[in-house]
Short mmCIF file of C-alpha atoms and ligand atoms in Angstrom, two decimals:
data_model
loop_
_atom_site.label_atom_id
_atom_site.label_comp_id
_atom_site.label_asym_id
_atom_site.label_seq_id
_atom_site.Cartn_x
_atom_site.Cartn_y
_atom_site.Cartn_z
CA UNK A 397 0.00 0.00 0.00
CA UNK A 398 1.33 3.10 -0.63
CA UNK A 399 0.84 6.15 1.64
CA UNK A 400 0.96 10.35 1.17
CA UNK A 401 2.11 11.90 4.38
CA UNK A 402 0.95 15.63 4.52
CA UNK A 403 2.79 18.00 6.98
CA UNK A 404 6.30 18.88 7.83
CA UNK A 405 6.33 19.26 11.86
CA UNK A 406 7.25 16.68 14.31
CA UNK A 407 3.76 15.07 14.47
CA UNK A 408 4.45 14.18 10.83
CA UNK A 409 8.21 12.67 12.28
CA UNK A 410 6.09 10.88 14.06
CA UNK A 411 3.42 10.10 12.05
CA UNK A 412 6.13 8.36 9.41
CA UNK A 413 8.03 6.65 11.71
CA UNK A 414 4.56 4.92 13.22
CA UNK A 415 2.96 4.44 9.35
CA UNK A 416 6.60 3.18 8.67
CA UNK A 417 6.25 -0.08 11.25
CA UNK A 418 3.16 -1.42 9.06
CA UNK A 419 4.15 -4.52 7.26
CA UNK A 420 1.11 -3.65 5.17
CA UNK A 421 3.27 0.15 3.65
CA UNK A 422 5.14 -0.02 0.41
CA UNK A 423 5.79 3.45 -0.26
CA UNK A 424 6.04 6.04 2.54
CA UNK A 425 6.07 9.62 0.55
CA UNK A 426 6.05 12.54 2.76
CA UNK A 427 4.99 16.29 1.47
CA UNK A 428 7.41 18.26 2.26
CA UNK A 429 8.73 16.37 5.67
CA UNK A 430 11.68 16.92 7.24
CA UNK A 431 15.07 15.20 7.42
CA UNK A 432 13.81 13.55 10.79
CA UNK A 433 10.78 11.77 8.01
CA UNK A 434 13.13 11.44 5.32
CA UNK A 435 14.46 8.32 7.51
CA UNK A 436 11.18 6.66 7.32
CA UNK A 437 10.18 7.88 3.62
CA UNK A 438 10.62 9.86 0.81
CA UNK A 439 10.36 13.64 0.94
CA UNK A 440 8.50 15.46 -1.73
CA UNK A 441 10.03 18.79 -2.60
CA UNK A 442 6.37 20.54 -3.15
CA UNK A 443 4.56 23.54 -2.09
CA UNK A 444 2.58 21.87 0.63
CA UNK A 445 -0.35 24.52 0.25
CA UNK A 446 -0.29 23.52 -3.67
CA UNK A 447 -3.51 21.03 -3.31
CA UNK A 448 -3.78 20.60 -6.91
CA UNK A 449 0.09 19.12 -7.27
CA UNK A 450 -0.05 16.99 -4.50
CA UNK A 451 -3.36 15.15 -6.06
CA UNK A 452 -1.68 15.21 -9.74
CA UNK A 453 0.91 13.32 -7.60
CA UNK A 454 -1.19 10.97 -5.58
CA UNK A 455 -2.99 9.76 -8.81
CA UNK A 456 -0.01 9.18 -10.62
CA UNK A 457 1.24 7.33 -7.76
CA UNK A 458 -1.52 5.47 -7.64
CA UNK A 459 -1.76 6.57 -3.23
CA UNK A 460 -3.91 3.95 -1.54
CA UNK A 461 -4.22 6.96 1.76
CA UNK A 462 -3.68 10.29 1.89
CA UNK A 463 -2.99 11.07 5.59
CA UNK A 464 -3.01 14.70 6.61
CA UNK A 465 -1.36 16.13 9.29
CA UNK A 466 -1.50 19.81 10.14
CA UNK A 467 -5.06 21.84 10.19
CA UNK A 468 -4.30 23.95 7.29
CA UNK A 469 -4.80 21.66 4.39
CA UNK A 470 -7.77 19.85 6.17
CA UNK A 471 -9.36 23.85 6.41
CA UNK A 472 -8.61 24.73 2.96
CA UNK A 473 -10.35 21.24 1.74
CA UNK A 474 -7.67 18.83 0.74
CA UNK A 475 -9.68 15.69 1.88
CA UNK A 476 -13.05 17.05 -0.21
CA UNK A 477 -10.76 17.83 -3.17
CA UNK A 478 -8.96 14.24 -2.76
CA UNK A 479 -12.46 12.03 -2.48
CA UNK A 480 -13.75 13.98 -5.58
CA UNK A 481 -11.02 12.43 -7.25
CA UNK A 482 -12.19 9.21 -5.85
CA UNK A 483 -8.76 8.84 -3.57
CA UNK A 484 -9.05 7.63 0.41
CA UNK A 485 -7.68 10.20 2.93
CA UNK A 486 -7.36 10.11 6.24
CA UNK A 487 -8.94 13.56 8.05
CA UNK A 488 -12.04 15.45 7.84
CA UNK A 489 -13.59 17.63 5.26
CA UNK A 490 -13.68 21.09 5.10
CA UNK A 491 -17.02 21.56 6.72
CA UNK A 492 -16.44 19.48 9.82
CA UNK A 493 -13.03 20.40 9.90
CA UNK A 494 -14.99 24.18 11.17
CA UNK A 495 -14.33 22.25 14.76
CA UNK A 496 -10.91 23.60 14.93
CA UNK A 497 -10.66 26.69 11.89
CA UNK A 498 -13.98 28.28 13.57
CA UNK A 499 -14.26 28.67 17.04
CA UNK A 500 -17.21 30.15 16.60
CA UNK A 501 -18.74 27.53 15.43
CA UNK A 502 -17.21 25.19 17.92
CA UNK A 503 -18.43 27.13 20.58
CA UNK A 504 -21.85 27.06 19.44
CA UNK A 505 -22.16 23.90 18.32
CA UNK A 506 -20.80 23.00 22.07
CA UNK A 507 -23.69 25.22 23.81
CA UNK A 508 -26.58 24.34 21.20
CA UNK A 509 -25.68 20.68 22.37
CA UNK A 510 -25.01 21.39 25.77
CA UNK A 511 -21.49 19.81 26.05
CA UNK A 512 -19.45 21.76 28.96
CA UNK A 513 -17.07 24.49 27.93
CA UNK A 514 -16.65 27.70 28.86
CA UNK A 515 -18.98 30.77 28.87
CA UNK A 516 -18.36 32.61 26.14
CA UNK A 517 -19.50 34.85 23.40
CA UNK A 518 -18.04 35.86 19.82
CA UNK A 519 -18.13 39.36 18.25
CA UNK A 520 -17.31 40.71 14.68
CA UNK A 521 -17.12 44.39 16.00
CA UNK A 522 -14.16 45.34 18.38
CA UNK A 523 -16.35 47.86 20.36
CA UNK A 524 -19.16 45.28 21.46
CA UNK A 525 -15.83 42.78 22.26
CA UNK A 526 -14.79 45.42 24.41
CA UNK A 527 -17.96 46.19 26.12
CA UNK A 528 -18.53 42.76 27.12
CA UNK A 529 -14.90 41.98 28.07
CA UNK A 530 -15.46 45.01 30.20
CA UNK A 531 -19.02 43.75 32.15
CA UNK A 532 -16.85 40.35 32.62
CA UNK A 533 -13.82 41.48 33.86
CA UNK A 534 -10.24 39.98 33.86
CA UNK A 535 -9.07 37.13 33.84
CA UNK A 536 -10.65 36.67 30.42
CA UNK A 537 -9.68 34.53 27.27
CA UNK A 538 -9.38 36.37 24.03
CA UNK A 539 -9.38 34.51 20.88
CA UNK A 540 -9.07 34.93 17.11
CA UNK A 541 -12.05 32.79 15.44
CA UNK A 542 -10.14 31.41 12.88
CA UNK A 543 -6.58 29.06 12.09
CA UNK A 544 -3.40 31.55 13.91
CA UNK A 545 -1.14 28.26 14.40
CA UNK A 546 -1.85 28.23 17.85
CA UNK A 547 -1.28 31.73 18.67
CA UNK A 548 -4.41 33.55 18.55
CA UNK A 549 -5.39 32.84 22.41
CA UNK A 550 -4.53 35.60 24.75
CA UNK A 551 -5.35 34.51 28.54
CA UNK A 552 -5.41 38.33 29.37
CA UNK A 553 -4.94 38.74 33.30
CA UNK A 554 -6.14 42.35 33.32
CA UNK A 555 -8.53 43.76 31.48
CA UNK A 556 -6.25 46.12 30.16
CA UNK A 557 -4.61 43.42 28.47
CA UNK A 558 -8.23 41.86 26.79
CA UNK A 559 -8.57 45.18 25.79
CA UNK A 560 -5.17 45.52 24.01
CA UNK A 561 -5.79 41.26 22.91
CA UNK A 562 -9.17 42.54 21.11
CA UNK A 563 -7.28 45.72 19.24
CA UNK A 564 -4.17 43.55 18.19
CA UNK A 565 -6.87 40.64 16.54
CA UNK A 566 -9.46 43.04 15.18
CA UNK A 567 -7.51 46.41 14.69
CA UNK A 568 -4.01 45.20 13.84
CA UNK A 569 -5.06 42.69 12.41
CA UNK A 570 -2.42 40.77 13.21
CA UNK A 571 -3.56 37.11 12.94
CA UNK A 572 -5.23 38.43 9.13
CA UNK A 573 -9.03 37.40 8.50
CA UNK A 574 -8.97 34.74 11.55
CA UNK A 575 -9.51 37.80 13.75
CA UNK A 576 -12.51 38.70 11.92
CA UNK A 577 -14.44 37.53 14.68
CA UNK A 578 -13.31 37.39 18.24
CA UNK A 579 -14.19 34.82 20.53
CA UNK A 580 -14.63 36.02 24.15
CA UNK A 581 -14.78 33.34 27.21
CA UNK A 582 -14.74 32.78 30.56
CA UNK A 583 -11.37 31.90 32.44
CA UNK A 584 -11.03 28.34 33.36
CA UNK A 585 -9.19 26.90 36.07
CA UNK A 586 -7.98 24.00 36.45
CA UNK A 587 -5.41 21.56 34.86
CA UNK A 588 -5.36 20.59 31.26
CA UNK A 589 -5.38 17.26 29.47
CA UNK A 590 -5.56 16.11 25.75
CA UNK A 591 -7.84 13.11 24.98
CA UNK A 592 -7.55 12.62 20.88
CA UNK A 593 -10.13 10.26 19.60
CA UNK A 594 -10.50 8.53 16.47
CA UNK A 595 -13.65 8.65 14.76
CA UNK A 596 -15.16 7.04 11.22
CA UNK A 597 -18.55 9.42 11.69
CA UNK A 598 -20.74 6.37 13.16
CA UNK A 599 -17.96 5.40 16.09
CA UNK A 600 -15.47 7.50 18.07
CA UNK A 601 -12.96 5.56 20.50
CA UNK A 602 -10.64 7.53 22.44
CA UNK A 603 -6.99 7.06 22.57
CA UNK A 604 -5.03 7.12 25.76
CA UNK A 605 -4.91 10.62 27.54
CA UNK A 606 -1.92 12.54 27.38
CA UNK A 607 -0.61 16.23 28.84
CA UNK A 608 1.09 18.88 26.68
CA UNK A 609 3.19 22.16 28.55
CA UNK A 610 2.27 24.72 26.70
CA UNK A 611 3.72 27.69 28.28
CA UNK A 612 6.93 28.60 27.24
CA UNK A 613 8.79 28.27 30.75
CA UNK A 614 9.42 26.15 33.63
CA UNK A 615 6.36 26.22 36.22
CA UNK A 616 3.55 26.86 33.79
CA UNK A 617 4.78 30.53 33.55
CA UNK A 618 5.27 32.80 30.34
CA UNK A 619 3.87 32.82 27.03
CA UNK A 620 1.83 30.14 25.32
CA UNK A 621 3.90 28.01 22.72
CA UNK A 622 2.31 25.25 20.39
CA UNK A 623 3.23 22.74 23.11
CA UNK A 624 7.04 22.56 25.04
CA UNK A 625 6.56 18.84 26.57
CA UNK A 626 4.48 16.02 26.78
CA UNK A 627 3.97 12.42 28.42
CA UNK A 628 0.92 9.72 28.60
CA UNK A 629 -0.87 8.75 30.00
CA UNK A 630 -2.13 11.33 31.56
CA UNK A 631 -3.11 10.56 35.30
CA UNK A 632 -4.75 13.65 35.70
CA UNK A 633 -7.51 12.38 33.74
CA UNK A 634 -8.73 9.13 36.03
CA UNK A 635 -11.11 6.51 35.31
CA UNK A 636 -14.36 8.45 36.21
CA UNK A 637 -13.10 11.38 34.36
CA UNK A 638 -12.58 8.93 31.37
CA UNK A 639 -16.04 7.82 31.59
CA UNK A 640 -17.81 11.03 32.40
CA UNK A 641 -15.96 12.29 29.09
CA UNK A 642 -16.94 9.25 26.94
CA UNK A 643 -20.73 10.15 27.92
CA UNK A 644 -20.62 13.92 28.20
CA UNK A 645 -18.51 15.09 26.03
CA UNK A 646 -17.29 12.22 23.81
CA UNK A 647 -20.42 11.13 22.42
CA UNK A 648 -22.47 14.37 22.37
CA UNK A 649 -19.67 15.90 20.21
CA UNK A 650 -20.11 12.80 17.65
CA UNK A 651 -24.09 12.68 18.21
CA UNK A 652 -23.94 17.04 17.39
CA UNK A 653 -22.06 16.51 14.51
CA UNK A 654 -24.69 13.92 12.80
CA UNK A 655 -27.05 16.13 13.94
CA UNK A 656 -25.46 18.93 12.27
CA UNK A 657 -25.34 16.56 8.83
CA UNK A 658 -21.30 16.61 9.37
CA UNK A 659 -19.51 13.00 8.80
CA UNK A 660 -16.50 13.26 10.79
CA UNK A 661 -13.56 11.60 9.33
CA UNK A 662 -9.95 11.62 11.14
CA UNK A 663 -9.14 12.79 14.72
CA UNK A 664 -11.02 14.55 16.91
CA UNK A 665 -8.54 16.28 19.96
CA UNK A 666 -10.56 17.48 22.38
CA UNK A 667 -8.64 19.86 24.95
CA UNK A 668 -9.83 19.77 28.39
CA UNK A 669 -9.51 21.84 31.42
CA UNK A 670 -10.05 19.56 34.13
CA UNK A 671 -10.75 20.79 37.76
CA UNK A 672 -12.43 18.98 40.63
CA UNK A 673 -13.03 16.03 39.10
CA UNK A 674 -14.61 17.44 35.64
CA UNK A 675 -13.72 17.74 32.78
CA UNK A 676 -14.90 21.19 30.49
CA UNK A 677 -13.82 21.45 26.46
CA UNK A 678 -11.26 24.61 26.12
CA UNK A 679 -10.87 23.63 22.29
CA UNK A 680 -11.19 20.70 19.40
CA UNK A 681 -8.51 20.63 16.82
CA UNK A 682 -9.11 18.10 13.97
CA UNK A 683 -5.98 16.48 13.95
CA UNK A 684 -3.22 14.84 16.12
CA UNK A 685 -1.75 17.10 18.59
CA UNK A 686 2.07 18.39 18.31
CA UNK A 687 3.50 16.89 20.39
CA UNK A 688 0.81 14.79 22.15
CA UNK A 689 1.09 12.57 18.67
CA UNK A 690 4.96 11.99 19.87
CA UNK A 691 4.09 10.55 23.02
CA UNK A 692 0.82 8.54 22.32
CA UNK A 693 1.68 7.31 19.13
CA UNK A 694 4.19 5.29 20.70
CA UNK A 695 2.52 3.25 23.26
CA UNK A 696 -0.18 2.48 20.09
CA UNK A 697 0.57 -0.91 19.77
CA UNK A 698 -2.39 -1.49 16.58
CA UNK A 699 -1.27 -0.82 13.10
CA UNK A 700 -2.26 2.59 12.63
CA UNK A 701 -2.63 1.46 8.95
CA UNK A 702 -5.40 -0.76 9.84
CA UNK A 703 -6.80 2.15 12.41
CA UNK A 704 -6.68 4.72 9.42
CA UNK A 705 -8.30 2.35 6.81
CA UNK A 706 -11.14 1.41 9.38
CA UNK A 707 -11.76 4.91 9.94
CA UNK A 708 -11.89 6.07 6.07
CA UNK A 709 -14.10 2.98 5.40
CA UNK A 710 -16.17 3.38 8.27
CA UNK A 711 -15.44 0.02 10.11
CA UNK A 712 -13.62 1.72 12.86
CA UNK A 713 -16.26 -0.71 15.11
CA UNK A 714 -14.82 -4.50 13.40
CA UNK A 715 -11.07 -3.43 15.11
CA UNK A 716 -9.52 -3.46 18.58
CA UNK A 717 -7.33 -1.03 19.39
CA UNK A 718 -4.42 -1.83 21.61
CA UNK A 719 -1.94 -0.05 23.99
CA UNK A 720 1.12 -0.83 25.15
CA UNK A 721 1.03 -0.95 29.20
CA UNK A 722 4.16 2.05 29.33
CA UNK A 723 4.98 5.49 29.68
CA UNK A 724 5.77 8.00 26.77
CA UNK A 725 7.41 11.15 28.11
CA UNK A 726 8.96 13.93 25.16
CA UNK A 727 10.96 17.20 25.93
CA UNK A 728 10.33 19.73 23.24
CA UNK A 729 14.41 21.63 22.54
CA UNK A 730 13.20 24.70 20.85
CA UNK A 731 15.04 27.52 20.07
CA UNK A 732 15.77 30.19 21.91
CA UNK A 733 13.70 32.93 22.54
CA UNK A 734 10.67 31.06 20.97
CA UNK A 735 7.65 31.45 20.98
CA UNK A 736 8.51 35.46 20.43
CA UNK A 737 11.47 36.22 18.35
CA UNK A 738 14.28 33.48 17.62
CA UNK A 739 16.92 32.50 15.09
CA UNK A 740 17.35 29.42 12.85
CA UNK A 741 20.18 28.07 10.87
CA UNK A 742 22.02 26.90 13.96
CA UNK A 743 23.97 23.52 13.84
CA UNK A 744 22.54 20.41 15.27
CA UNK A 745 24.62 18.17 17.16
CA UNK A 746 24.58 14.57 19.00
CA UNK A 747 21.16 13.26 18.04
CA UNK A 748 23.03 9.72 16.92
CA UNK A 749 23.95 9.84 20.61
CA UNK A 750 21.28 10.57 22.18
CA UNK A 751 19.53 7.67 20.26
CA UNK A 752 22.18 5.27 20.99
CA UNK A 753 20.56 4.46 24.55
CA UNK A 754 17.68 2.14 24.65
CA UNK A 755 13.91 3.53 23.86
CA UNK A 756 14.90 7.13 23.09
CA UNK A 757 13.89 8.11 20.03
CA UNK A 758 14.46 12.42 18.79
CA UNK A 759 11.79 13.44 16.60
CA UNK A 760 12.47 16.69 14.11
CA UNK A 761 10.09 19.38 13.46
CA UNK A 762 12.40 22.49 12.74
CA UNK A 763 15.00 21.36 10.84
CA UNK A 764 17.08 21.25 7.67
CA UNK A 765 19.76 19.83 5.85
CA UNK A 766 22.47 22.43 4.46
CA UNK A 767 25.64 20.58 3.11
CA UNK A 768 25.68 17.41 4.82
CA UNK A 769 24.95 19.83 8.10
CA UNK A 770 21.43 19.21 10.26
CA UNK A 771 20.57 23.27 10.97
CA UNK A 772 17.76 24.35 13.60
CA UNK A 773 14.73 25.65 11.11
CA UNK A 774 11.79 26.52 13.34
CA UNK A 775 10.84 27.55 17.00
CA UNK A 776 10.07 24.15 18.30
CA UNK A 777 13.11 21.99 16.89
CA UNK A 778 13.34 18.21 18.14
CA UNK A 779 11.18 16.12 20.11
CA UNK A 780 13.14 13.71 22.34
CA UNK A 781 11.07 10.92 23.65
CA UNK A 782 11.35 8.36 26.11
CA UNK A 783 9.51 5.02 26.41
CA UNK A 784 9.60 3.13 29.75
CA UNK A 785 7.67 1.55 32.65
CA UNK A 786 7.45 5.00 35.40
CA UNK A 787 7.12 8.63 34.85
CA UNK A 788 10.35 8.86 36.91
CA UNK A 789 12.45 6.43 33.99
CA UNK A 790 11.50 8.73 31.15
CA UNK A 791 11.77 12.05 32.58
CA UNK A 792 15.60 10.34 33.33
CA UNK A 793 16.07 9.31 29.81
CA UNK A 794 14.26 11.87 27.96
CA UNK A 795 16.60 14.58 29.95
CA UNK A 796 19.89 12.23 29.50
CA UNK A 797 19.06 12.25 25.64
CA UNK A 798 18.65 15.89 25.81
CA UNK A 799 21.97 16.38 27.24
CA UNK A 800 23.36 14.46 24.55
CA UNK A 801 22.27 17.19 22.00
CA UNK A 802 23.56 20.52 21.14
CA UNK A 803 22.52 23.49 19.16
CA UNK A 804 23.24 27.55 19.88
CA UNK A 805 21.21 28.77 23.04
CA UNK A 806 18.59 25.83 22.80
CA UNK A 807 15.35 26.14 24.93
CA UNK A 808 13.72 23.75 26.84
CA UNK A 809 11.60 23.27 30.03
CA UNK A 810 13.01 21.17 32.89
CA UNK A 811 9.77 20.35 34.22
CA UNK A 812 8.44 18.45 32.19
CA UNK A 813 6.21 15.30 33.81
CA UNK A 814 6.94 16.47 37.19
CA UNK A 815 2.78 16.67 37.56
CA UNK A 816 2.30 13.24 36.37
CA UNK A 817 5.07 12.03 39.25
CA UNK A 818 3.00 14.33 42.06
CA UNK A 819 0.17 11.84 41.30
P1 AMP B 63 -7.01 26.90 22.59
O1 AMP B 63 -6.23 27.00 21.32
O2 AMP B 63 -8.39 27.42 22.52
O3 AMP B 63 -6.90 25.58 23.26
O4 AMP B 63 -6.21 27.78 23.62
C1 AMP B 63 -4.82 27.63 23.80
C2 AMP B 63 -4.50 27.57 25.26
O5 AMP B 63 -5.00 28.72 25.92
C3 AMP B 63 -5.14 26.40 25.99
O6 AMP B 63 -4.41 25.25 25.86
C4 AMP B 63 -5.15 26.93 27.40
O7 AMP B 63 -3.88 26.81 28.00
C5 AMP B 63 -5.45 28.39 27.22
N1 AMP B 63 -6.91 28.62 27.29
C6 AMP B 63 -7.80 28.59 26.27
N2 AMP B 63 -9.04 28.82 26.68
C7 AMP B 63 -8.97 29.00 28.01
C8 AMP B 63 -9.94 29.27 29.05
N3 AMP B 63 -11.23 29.44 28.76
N4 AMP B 63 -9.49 29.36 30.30
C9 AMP B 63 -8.18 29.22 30.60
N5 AMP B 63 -7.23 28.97 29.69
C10 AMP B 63 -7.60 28.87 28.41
N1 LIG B 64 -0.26 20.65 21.39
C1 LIG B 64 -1.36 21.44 21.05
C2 LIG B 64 -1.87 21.26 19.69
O1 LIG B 64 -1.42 20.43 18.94
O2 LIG B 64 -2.79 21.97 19.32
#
C-alpha cells in the first residue's frame, strides 16, 4: 500500500516513523517532511499549500491513503478535493473540519448541544468585544475565530490586556481574516489534558490521555507556545473522568455533529480543562496534537494502517485497538527565545547519541539539511522521547538524551512530567 504523508512538523516525524512499522506500507512519501521523516520515507520537494500538485501526484502514484497532518490543508479542503477524485484520505472535510478553523462555530455547536465548555461569546465588532470583556472582567480569554497556528489565544490577566488582545486581533489585524471575529470566554481553572479520539462518523474511540506544557517556561509561567513537553498517559484524567468524558462530552460531540449533517472523518482532539473532578472542552482541533502525537503514538501498539483504513471505510467498530502498558514522556528543545522572536540556521549536534541508549527516540520538526549539516529551522526543533515503565524512567532518559544534544542557546523546560510524578 502506498501512503501520502501531509505535513512537515514533528507530528508528521512521528506520524512516518509509526505508518513506517506497518508490514502492510510499500511506499512512505512525505509532502514536504523533514530530514527527521526522510528516515522513514521519501520527501517530496512541493509547495505543501499547492492542493492541486499533491493530487496530480497521488494519482499518478496510484496513493492507496492520503494522511493529513496539520489543520491547514484539512481547512482549505484537501480531503473534499482528494475524495472527488475518488482517492481515500485520512482527516475530515472542510465543513467538519470548522471544529478547529472556527471557534465560533465550535463554541456554538458546544452550547446548542449542551457539552461543557466555557462561557463565552463571539463578536465581529471590536467595540461590542470590548464592552462585554469590560461587564466580565479579567481574567478573560481572548481569541481569534479562525486558524493563527496556535497563537491567537490571549489569557489576558487584566482587562487592560483583553482590551489591548481585542485591538491587536481586530484592529491590527495581526492574525489576518482569523480575527474577523473574536471569541470572548470565561477563564477556566484547572489543569489541562488532551484526549484525541479517532472517529469514522458512526464510532469515536478515544486514545489514551496525554498532557502537553504549553507555556513557554518552567512552572507553567510565560507565554503560550504550540506545546514545550508532553507524556501519557495522563493521570490527571482518572477513570471516572474517562467515563464522564466518553458520555458527556465524547459522544455528544459525535451525536452534534450527525445532527449537524457533518460526517466526521480523522481525529477529533478534544482539549480539556479539568478541575475537581470534571472535565470542560477549552478547544477541538481536527488532527493529532504536536506533540501529544509523539508521546501517544508510541505506546499504540495497533497498526495505525489498519486504524486509518477502518476509519476512512467506516469500520472503525470491526477493530480493537491496543496499547502498550508504558509510559511515553517527550521534551520539546526549541530555540531560543521562541515562541517570540528566535533565530534558525544553527547547527545540530549529538542526536546519533542521544539515540544510541535504549527507547529514546528524537523526533524533528524544525529542521534542515544544508551541506551534509542538520541546521535548527523553526521555533520548536526536536522532540526527544522516552519510552519506559514509570514517569520517573523517562523524565531520566528523555533529559539524559537531551543532554546528549547541542545546538546555539537551545530552549527547553526542565519540568516536564513532574505533575504526572505528584500523582
Ligand atoms: P485553545 O487553542 O483554545 O486551546 O487555547 C490555547 C491555550 O489557551 C489552551 O491550551 C489553554 O492553556 C489556554 N486557554 C484557552 N481557553 C482558556 C480558558 N477558557 N481558560 C483558561 N485557559 C484557556
Ligand atoms: N499541542 C497542542 C496542539 O497540537 O494543538
Amino acid at each position: 500500500m502506498n501512503i501520502l504523508l501531509i505535513g512537515s512538523g514533528g507530528r508528521e516525524n512521528v506520524l512516518a516513523w509509526k505508518l513506517a512499522q506497518s508490514s502492510r506500507v510499500g511506499e512512505l512519501y512525505i509532502a514536504v517532511g523533514n530530514p527527521g521523516t526522510a528516515e522513514y520515507g521519501q520527501n517530496l520537494d512541493f509547495d505543501e499549500s499547492n492542493q492541486e500538485a499533491l493530487l496530480e501526484f497521488a494519482l499518478k502514484e496510484k496513493i492507496d491513503i492520503t494522511v493529513v497532518g496539520p489543520e491547514a490543508p484539512l481547512a482549505a479542503g484537501i480531503v473534499d478535493l482528494f475524495e472527488k477524485h475518488g482517492l481515500k484520505v485520512f482527516g475530515p472535510r472542510q465543513s467538519a473540519a470548522r471544529l478547529e478553523s472556527s471557534k465560533a462555530f465550535s463554541k456554538e455547536l458546544m452550547q446548542k448541544y449542551q457539552i461543557p465548555t466555557a462561557e463565552y461569546e463571539s463578536f465581529t465588532e471590536a467595540a461590542k468585544a470590548v464592552e462585554y470583556l469590560k461587564q466580565k472582567g479579567a481574567p478573560i480569554v481572548v481569541k481569534a475565530s479562525g486558524l493563527a497556528a496556535g497563537k491567537g489565544v490571549i489569557v489576558a490577566q487584566t482587562e487592560a490586556e483583553a482590551v489591548e488582545a481585542v485591538e491587536i486581533i481586530m484592529k491590527d489585524e495581526k492574525f489576518g481574516a482569523a480575527g474577523a471575529k473574536v471569541v470572548i470566554e470565561e477563564f477556566l481553572e484547572g489543569e489541562e489534558a488532551t484526549i484525541l479520539a479517532f472517529c469514522d462518523g458512526q464510532t469515536i474511540v478515544p486514545m489514551i490521555a496525554s498532557q502537553d506544557h504549553k507555556p513557554a517556561y518552567d512552572g507553567g509561567k510565560g507565554p503560550n507556545t504550540g506545546g514545550m513537553g508532553a507524556y501519557a498517559p495522563a493521570p490527571v484524567v482518572t477513570e471516572q473522568i474517562k467515563a464522564d468524558f466518553k458520555t458527556e462530552i465524547m459522544e455528544p460531540t459525535l451525536q452534534a455533529l450527525q445532527s449537524e449533517g457533518l460526517e466526521f472523518k480523522g481525529i477529533i482532539y478534544f482539549g480539556l480543562m479539568i478541575k475537581d473532578g470534571k472535565a470542560k472542552v477549552l478547544e477541538y482541533n481536527v488532527r493529532f496534537g504536536d506533540p501529544e502525537a509523539q508521546v501517544v503514538l508510541p505506546l499504540l501498539e495497533t497498526d495505525l494502517v489498519d486504524v486509518m483504513e477502518a476509519v476512512i471505510e467506516g469500520n472503525l467498530d470491526q477493530i480493537e485497538i491496543k496499547w502498550k502498558d508504558k509510559k511515553a514522556l517527550c521534551v520539546v528543545m526549541a530555540s531560543g527565545g521562541y515562541p517570540v522572536d528566535y533565530e534558525k540556521g544553527k547547527e545540530i549536534t549529538g542526536i546519533k547519541a542521544a539515540e544510541a541508549a535504549a527507547d529514546i527516540i528524537v523526533f524533528q520538526a524544525g529542521t534542515r539539511l544544508e551541506n551534509g549539516k542538520l541546521l535548527t529551522d523553526g521555533g520548536r526543533v526536536l522532540a526527544v522521547t522516552a519510552m519506559g515503565e514509570s514517569f520517573q524512567e523517562v523524565i531520566d532518559k528523555a533529559y539524559t538524551g537531551v543532554e546528549k544534544i547541542d545546538f546555539e542557546d537551545f530552549q527547553i523546560r526542565n519540568d516536564i512530567g513532574q505533575k504526572a510524578l505528584k500523582k
